Coordinates of C-alpha atoms and ligand atoms in Angstrom, one line a residue:
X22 CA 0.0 0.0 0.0
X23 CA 1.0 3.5 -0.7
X24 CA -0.4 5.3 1.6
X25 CA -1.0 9.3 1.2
X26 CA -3.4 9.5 3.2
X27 CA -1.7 11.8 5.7
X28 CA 2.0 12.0 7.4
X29 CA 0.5 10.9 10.6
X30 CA 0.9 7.4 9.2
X31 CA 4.7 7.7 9.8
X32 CA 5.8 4.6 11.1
X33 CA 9.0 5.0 14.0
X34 CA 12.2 3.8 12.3
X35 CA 14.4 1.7 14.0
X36 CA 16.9 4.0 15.0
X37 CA 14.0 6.1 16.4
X38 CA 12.6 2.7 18.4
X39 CA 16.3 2.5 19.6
X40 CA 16.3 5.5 20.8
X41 CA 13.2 5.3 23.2
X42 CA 14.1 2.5 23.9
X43 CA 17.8 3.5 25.6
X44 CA 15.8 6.8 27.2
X45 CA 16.5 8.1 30.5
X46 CA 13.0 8.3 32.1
X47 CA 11.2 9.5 35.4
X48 CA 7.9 11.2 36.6
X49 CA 7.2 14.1 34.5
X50 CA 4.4 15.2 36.5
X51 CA 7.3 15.7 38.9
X52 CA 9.5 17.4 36.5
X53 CA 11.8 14.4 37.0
X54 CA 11.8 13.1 33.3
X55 CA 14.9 14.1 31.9
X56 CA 14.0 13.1 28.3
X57 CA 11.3 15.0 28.5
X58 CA 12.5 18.2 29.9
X59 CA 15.6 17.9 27.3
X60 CA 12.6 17.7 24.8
X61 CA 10.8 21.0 26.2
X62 CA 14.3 22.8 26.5
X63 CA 15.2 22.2 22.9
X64 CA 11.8 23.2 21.6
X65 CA 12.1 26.3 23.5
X66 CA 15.3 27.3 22.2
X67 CA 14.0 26.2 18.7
X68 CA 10.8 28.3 18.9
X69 CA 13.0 31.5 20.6
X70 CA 10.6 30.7 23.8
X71 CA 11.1 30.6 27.7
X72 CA 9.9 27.5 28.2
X73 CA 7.5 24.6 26.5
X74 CA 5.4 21.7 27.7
X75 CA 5.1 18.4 25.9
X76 CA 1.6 17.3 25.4
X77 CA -0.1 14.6 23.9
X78 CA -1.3 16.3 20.9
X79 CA -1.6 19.0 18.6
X80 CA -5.3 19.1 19.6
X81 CA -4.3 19.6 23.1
X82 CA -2.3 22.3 22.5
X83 CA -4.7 23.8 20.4
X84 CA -7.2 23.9 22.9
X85 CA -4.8 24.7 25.7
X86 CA -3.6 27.9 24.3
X87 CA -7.1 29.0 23.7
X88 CA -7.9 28.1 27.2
X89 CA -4.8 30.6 28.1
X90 CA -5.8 33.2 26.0
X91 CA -9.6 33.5 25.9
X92 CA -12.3 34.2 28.5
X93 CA -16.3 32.3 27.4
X94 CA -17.4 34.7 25.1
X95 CA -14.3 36.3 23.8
X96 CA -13.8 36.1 19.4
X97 CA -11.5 33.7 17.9
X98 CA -10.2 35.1 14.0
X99 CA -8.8 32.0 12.3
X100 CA -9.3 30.8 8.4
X101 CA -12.3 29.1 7.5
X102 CA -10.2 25.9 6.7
X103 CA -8.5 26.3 9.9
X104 CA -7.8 22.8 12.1
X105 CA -9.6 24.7 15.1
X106 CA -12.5 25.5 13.1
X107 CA -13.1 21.7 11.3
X108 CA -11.2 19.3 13.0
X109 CA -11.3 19.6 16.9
X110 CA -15.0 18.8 17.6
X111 CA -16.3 22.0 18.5
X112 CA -13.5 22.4 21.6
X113 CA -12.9 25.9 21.3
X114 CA -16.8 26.4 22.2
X115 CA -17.1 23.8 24.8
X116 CA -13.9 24.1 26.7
X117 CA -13.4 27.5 27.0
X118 CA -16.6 28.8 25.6
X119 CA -15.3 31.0 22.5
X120 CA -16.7 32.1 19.7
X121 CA -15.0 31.2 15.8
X122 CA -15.2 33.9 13.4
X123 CA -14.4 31.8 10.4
X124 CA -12.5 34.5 7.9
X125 CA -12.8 33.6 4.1
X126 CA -9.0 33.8 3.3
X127 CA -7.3 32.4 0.3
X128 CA -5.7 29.1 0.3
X129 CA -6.2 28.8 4.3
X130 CA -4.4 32.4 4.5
X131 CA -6.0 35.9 5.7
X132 CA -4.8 39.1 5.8
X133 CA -5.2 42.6 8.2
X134 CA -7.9 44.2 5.9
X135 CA -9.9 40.3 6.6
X136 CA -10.1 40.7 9.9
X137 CA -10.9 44.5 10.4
X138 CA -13.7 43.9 7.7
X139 CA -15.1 41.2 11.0
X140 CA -14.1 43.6 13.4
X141 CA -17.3 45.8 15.0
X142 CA -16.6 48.6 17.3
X143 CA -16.9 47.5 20.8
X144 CA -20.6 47.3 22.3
X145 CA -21.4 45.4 25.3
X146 CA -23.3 43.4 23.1
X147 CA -20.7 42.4 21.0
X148 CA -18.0 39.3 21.5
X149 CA -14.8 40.5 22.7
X150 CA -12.0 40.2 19.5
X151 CA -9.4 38.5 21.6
X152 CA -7.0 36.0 19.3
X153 CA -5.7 35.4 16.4
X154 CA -5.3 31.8 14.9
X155 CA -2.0 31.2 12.1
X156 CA -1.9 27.8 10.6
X157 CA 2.2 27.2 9.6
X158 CA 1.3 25.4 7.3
X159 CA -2.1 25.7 6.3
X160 CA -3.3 22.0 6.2
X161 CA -7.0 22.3 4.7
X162 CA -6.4 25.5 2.6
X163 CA -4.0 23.8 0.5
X164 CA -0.2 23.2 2.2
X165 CA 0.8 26.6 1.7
X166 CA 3.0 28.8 3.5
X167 CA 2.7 32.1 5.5
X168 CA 5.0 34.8 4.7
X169 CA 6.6 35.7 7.4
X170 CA 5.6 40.0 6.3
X171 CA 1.9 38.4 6.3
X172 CA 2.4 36.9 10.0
X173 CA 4.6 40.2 11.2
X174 CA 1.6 42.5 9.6
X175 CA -1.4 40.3 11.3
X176 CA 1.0 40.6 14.8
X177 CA 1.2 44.6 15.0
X178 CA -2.4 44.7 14.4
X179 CA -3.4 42.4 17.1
X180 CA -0.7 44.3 19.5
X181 CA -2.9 47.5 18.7
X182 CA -5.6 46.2 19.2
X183 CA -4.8 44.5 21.9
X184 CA -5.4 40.7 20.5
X185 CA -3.1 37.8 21.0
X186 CA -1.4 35.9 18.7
X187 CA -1.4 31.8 18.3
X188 CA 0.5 30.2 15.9
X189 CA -0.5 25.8 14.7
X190 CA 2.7 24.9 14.0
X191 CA 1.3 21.4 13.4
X192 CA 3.6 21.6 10.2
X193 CA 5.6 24.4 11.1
X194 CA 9.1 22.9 10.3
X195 CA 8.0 21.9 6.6
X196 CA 7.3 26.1 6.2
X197 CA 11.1 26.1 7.8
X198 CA 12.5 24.2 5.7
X199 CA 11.0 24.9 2.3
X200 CA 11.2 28.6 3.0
X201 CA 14.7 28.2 4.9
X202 CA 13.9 31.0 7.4
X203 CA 14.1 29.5 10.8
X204 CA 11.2 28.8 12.9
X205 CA 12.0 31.2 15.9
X206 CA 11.5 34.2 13.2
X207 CA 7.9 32.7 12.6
X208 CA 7.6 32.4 15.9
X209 CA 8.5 35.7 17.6
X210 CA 5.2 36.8 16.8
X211 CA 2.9 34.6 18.5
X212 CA 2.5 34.5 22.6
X213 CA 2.0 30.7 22.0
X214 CA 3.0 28.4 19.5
X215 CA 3.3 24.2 18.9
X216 CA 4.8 22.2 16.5
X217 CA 3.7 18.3 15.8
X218 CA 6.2 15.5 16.8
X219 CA 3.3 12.9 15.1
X220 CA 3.3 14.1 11.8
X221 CA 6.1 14.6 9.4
X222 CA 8.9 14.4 11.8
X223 CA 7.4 10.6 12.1
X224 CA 7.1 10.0 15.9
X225 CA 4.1 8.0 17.1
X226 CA 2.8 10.3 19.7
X227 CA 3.4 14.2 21.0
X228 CA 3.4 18.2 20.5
X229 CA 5.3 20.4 22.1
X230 CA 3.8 23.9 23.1
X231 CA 6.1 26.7 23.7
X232 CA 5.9 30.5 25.3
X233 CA 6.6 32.8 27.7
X234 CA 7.5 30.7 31.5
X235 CA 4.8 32.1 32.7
X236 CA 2.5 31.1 29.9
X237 CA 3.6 27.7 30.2
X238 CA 3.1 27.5 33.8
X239 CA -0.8 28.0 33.0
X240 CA -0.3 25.8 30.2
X241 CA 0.9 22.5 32.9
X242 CA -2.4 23.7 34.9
X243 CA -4.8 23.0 32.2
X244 CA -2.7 20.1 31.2
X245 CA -3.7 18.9 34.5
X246 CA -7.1 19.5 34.2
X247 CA -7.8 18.0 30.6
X248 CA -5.8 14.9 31.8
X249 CA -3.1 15.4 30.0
X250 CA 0.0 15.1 32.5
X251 CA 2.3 12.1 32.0
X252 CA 4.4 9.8 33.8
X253 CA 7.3 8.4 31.5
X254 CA 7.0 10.2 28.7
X255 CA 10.7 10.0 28.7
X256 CA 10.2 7.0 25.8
X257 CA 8.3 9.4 23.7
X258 CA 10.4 12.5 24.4
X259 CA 13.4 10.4 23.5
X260 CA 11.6 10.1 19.5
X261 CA 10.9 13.9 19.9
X262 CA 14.5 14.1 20.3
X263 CA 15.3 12.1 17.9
X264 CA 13.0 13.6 15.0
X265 CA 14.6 17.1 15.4
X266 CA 18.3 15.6 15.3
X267 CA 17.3 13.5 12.2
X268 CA 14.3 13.8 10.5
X269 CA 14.0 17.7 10.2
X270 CA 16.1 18.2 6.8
X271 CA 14.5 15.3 5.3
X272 CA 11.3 17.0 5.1
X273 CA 12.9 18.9 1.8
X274 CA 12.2 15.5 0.3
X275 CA 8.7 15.3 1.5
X276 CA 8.4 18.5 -0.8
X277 CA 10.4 17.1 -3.6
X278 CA 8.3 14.6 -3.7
X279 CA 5.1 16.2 -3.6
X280 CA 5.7 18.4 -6.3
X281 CA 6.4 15.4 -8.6
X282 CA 3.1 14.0 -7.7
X283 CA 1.6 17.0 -9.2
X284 CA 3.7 17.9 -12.0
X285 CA 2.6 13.9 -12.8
X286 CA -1.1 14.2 -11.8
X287 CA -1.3 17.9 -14.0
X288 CA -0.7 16.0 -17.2
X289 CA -3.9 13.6 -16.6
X290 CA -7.1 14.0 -17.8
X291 CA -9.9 15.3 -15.5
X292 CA -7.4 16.2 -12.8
X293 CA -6.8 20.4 -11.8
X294 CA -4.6 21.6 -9.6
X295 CA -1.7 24.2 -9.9
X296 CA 1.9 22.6 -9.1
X297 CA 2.6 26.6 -8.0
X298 CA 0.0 25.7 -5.3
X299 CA 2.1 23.0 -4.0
X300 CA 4.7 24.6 -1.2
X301 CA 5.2 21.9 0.6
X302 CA 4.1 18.2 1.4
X303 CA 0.7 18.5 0.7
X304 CA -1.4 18.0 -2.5
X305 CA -4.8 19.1 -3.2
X306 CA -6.4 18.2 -6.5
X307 CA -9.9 18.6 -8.2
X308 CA -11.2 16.0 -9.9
X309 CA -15.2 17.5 -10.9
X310 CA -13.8 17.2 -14.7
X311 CA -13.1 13.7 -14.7
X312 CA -16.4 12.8 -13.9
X313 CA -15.8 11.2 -10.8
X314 CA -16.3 12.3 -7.4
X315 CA -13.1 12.8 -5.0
X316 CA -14.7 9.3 -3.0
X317 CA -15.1 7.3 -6.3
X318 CA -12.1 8.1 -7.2
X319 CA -10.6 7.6 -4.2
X320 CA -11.8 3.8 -3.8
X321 CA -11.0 3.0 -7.4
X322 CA -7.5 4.3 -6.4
X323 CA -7.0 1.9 -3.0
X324 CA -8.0 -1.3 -5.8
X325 CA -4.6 -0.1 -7.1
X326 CA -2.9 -0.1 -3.7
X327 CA -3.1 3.7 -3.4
X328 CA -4.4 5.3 -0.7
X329 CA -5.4 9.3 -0.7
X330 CA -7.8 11.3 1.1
X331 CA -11.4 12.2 -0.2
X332 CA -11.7 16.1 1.5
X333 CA -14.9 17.2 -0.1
X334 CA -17.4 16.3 -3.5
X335 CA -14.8 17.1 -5.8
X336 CA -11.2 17.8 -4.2
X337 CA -8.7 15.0 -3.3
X338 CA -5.8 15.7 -0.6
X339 CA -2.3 13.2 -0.8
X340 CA 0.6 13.7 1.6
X341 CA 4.3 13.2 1.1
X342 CA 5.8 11.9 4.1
X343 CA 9.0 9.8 5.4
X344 CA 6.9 6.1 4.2
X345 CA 6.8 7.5 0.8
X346 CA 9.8 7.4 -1.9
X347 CA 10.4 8.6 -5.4
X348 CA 9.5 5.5 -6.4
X349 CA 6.2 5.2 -4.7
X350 CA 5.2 8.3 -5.8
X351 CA 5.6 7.0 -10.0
X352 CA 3.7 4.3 -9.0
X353 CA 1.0 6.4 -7.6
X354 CA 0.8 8.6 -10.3
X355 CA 0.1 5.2 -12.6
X356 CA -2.4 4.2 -10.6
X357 CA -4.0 7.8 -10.8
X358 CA -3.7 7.0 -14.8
X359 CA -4.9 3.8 -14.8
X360 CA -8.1 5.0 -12.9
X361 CA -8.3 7.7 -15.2
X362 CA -8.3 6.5 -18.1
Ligands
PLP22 C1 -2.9 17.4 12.6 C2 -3.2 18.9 12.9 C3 -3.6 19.3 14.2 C4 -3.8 18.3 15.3 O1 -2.6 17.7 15.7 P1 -2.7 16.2 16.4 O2 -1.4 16.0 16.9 O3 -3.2 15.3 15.4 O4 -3.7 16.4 17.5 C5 -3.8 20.6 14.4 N1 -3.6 21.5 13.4 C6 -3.3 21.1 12.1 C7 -3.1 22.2 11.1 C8 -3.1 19.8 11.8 O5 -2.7 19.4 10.6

């Protein structure tokens, strides 16, 4: 199977199993893991932040941050396509009782003039503006990459307006490495910011969460509240570790890759997408002009041993990752041929 479905398929490699395997473990809840607080130390000093707290998932740091930032009834701005908004059941509304003001960016990316079009002049009637939501990189709006003027721009106006800034770094370190600016210059405009261990960087479980100390400190009090506080996490620090010594610079061939997959799926009939779309390691298509929808197409692909990801009627996502090769992604693009054709 060649499976695109997403990079949080990644499978631990060997070398990463040996490595949690030889970790130096304790009681995190205790502070006494030392895998783990090597872990939050490094992210830190990655993300140009005090401190950081591992976590189980992005979802949870998500959610976390919002927690930090946002009182019931204060506004959320994030992009229509944003994880927060699709993709985490509602939590922003039920755990800390905020509202989403979905902004109708382009390719998962919004601008100043978006939000002050959404922004009403304060009323007690009205929910309090309070945070701003960057996806690095946008998942559902297409893979792409925030400029870091676009981030800086959206920063100022939320410090005039008094507005915090959080940054999903779910795929944060593709944006670093296809854009080669490091990820503490996206970073030094958001109060809180995570990147994901589970996806590209291909450890089984983890995100790290990173701010001010004081920030975090609140952040290990809702972690204890949500349930979230660990014993030996050591073992899954130790792949964290691992990941960023070994598996950061590979993502460049996550990207290679993904641009071949569309520069080979462009020349097929029925398929659209623009390869200038593709920034990084994932692929959206449409496939209305084939004449199939994204599921049919989808199933007829698996027959063929390929597996991508239906995301609406007619649009069809596939995700380079450290499971796929060059290879792989020729056969892929045959099978895409064979079923459309
Ligand atoms: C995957 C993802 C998340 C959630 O991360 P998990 O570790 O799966 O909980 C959040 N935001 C974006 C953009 C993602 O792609």
């Amino acid at each position: 199977m060649i499976d695109l479905i997403s990079d949080t398929v990644t499978q631990p490699t060997a070398a990463m199993r040996a490595a949690m395997a030889q970790a130096k473990v304790g009681d995190e809840q205790r502070g006494e893991d030392p895998s783990t607080t090597a872990l939050c130390e490094r992210v830190a000093a990655l993300l140009g932040k005090e401190a950081a707290v591992f976590l189980p998932s992005g979802v949870m740091c998500n959610q976390i941050s919002i927690l930090m930032h946002c009182r019931p009834g204060d506004l959320i701005f994030a992009d229509e396509s944003a994880h927060i908004v699709n993709s985490e059941a509602g939590g922003p509304a039920v755990l800390a009782g905020a509202t989403l003001c979905a902004l109708a960016g382009r390719h998962g990316m919004y601008t100043v003039a978006d939000v002050e079009a959404k922004l009403r002049p304060a009323k007690r009637n009205a929910p309090k503006p309070r945070l701003i939501v960057v996806e690095q990189t946008v998942n559902r709006g297409g893979g792409g990459i925030w400029s870091l003027g676009d981030i800086a721009a959206l920063a100022a106006f939320a410090q005039s307006h008094r507005l915090r800034v959080h940054m999903d770094g779910a795929r944060l370190m593709n944006a670093v490495v296809a854009s080669r600016i490091p990820a503490r210059d996206y970073a030094r405009h958001c109060d809180t910011v995570w990147i994901d261990l589970s996806k590209g960087l291909g450890c089984p479980v983890g995100a790290v969460l990173a701010g001010s100390a004081e920030t975090i400190e609140q952040a290990w009090v809702w972690k204890h509240r949500l349930g979230g506080a660990m014993r030996q996490s050591g073992i899954l620090a130790a792949a964290g570790l691992y990941a960023l010594d070994h598996h950061v610079e590979r993502l460049a061939e996550d990207h290679v890759n993904a641009q071949r997959l569309a520069e080979l799926a462009i020349r097929l009939p029925g398929v659209r997408l623009d390869p200038t779309d593709v920034a990084t390691n994932l692929v959206f298509f449409d496939v209305q002009a084939s004449g199939l929808t994204a599921r049919q197409l989808c199933s007829r692909l698996l027959a063929h041993g390929v597996r991508m990801g239906e995301e609406s009627q007619s649009r069809v996502r596939a995700v380079t990752h450290l499971g796929i090769s060059r290879d792989d992604i020729d056969q892929a693009a045959l099978a895409l041929e064979s079923v459309l054709t």
